[in-house]
Coordinates of N, CA and C in Angstrom, one line a residue:
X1 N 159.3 34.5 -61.8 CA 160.2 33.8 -60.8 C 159.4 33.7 -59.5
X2 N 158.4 34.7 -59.6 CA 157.8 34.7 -58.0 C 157.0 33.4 -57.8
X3 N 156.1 33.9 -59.4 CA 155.4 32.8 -59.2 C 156.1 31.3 -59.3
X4 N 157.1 30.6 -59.6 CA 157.7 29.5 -60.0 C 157.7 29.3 -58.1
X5 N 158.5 30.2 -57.3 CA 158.7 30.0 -56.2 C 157.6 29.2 -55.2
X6 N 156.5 30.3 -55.3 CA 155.5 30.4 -55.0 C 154.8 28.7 -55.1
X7 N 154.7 27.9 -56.1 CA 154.3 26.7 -56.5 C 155.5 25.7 -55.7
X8 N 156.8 26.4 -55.8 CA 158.1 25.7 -55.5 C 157.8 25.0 -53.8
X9 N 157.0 26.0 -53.0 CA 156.9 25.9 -51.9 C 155.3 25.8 -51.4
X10 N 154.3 26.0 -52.3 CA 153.5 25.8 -51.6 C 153.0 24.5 -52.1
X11 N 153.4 23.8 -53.0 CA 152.7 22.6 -53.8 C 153.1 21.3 -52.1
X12 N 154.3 21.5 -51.9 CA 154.8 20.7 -51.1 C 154.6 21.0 -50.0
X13 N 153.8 21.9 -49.6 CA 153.7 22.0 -48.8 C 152.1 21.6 -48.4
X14 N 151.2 21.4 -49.4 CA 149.8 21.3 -49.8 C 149.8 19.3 -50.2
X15 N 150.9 18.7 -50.2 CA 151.1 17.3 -50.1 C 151.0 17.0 -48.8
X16 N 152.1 17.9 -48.0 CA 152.1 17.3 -46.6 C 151.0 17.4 -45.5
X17 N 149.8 18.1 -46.2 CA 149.0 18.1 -45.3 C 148.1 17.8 -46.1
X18 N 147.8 17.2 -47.4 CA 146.9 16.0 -47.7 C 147.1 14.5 -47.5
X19 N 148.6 14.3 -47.9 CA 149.0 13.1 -47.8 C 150.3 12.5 -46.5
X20 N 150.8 13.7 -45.4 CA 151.4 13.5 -44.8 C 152.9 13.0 -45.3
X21 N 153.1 13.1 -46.5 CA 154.4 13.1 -47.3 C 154.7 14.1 -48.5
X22 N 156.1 13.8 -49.0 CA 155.9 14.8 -50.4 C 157.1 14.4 -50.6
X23 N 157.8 14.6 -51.8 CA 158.9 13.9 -52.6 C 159.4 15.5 -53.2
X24 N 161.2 15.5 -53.2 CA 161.5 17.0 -53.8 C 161.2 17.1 -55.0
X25 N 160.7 16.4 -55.8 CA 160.2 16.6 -57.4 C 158.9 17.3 -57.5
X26 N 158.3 17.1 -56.2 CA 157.0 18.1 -56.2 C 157.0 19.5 -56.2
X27 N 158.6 19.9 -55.2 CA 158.9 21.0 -56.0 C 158.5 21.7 -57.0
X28 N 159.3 20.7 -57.8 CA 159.9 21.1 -58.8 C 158.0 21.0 -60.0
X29 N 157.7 20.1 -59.8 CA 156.1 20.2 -60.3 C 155.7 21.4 -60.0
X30 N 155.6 21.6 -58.4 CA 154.7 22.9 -58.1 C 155.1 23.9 -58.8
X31 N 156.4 24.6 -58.9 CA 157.1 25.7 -59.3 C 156.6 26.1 -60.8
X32 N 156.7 24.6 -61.9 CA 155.9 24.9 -63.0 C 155.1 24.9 -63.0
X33 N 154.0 24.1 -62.7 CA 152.8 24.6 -62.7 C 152.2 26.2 -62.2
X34 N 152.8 26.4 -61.1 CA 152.5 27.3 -60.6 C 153.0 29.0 -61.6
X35 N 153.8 28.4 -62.2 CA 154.8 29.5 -63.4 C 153.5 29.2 -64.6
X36 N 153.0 28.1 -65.1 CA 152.4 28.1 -66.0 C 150.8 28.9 -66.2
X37 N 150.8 28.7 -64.4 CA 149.2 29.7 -64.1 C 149.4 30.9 -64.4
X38 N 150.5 31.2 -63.5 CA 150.6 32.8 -63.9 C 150.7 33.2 -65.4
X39 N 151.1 32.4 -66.1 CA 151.5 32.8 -67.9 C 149.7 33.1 -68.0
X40 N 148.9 32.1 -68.1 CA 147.7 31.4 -68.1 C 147.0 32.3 -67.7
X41 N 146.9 33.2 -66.2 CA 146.5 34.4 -65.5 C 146.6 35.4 -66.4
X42 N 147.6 35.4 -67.3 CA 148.0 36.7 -67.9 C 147.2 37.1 -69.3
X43 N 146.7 35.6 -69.8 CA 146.4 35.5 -70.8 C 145.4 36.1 -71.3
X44 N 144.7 36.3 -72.2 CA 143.4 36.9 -72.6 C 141.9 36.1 -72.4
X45 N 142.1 34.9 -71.9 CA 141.3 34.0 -72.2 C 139.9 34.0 -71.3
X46 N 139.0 33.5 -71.5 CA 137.6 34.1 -70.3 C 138.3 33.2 -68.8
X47 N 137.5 34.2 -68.1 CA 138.1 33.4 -66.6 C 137.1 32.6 -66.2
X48 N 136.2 32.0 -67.1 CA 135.4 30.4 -66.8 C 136.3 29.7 -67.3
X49 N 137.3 30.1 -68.3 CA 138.2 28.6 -68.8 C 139.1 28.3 -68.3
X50 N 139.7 29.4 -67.2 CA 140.8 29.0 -66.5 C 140.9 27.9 -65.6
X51 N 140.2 27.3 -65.2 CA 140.2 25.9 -64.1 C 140.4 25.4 -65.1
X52 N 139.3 25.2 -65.9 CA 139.9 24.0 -67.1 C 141.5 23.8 -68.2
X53 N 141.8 25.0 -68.6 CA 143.1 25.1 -69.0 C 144.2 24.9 -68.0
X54 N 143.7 25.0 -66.5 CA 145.2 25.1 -65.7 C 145.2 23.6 -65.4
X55 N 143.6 22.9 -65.2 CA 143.4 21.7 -65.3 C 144.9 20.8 -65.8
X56 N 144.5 21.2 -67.3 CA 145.6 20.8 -68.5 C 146.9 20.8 -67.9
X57 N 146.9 22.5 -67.7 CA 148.7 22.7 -67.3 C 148.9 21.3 -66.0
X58 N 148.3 21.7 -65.3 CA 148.9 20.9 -63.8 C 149.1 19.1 -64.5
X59 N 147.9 18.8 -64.8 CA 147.9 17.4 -65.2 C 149.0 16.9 -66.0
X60 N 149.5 17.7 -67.1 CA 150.3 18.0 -68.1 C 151.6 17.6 -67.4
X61 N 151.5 19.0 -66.2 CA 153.4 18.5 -65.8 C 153.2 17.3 -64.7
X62 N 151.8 16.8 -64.3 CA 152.0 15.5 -63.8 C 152.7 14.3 -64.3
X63 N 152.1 14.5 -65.4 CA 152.0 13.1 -66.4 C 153.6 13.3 -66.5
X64 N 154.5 14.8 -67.0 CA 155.9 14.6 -67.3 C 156.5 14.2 -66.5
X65 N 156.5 14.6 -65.1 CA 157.6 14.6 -63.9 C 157.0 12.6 -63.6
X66 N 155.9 12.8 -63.6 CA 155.8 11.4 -63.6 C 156.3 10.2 -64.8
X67 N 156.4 10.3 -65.7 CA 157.0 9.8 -66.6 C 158.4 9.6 -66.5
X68 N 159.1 10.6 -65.9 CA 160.7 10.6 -65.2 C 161.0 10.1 -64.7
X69 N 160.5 10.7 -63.1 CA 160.7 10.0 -62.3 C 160.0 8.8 -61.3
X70 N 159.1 8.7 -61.7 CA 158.0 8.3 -60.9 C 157.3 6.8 -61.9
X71 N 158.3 6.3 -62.6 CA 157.7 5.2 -63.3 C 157.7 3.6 -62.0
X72 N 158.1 3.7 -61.2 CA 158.3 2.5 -60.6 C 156.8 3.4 -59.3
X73 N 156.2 4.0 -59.2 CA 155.1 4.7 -58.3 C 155.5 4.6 -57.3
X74 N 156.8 5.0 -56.4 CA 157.2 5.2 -55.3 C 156.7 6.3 -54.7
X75 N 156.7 7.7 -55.7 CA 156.3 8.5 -55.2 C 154.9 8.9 -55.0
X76 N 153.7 8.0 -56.4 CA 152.5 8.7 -55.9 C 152.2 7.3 -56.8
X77 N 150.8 7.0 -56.6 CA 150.2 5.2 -57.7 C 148.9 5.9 -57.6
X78 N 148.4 6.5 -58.9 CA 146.9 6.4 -59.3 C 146.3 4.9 -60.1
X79 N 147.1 3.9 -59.9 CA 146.4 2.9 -60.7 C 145.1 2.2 -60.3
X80 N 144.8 2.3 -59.0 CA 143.8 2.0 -58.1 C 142.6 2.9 -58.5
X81 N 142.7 4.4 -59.1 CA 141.9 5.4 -59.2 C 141.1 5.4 -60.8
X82 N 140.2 6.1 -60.7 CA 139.0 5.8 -62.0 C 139.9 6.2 -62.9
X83 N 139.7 6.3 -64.4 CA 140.1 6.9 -65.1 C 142.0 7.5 -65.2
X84 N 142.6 6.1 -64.7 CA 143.9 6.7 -64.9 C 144.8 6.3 -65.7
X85 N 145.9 7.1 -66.0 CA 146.6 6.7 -67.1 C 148.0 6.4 -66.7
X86 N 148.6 5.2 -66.9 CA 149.7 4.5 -66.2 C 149.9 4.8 -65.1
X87 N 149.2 5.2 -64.1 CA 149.3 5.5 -62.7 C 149.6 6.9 -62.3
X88 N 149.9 7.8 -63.5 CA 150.5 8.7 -63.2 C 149.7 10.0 -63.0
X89 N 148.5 10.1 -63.4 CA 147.6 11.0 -63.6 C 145.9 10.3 -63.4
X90 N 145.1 10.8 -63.0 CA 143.8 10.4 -62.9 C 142.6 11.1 -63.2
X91 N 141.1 10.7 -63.3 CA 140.7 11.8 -63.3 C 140.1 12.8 -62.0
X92 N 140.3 11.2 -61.0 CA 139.9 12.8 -59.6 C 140.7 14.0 -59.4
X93 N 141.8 12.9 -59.5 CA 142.5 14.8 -59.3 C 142.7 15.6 -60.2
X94 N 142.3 15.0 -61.4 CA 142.5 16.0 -62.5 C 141.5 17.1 -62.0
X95 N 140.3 16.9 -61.7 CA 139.7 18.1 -61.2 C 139.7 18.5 -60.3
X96 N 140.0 17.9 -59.1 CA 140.7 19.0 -57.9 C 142.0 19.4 -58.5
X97 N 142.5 19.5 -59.7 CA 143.5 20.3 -59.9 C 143.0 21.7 -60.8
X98 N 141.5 21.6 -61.4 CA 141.1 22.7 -61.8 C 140.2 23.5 -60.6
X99 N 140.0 22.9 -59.4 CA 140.0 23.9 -58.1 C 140.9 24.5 -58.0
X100 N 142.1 23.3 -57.7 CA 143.4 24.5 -57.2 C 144.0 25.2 -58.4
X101 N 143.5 25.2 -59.6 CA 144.0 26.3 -60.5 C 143.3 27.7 -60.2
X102 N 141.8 27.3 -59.9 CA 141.0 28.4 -59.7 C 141.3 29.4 -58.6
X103 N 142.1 28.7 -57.1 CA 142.3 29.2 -56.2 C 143.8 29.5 -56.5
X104 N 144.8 29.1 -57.3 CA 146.0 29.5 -57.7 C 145.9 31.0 -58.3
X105 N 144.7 30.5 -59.4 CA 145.1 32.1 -59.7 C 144.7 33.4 -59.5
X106 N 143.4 33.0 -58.4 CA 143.1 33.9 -57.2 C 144.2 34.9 -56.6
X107 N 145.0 33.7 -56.0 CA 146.6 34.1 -55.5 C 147.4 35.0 -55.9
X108 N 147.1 34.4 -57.2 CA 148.5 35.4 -58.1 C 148.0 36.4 -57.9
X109 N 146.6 36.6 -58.7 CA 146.1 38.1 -58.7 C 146.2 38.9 -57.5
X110 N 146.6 37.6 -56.2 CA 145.8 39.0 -55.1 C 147.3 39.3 -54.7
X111 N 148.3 38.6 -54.9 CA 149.9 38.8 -54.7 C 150.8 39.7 -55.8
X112 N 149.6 40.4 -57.0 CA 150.3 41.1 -57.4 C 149.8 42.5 -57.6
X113 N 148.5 42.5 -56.6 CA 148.4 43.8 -56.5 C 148.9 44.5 -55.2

């Protein structure tokens, strides 16, 4: 739960000072994603693959929340960007999302010692 919160408020909070906006569904993005790192954190897996698997997670609940609500691109348009897929995901950010996986689950770890 912590961690759900955690993404709940800082994802939107990490729009507003990239992009000077944010939409309440980024909430709701952030919170899973942010819930999915931590699962991900927990896991057994080498911590070189973690950027790349949380890559996945984040992009993952991009593409959903985008597929919902965000088909007319009011809230965000990657169609202008390399490598993107119906507007909804791309691949620049796909990899500044495996930075901020790397620095997410920095976080966790250092928030739950």
């Amino acid at each position: 739960m912590k961690s759900f919160l955690l993404g709940a408020v800082g994802y939107p909070l990490l729009e507003l000072c990239w992009r000077g906006r944010t939409h309440p569904t980024m909430s709701l993005a952030g919170g899973i994603s942010c819930w999915g790192l931590d699962r991900l954190r927990r896991s057994r897996l080498p911590a070189w693959s973690m950027p790349l698997v949380g890559c996945g997670i984040i992009t993952g609940v991009e593409a959903a929340v985008g597929l919902i609500w965000n088909l007319d691109h009011r809230i965000w348009d990657y169609r202008d960007m390399p490598g993107n897929w119906r507007g909804q995901v791309c691949v620049p950010y796909a990899l500044l999302w495996a930075a901020l996986s790397a620095a997410a689950v920095a976080l966790l770890n250092a928030a739950e010692e």
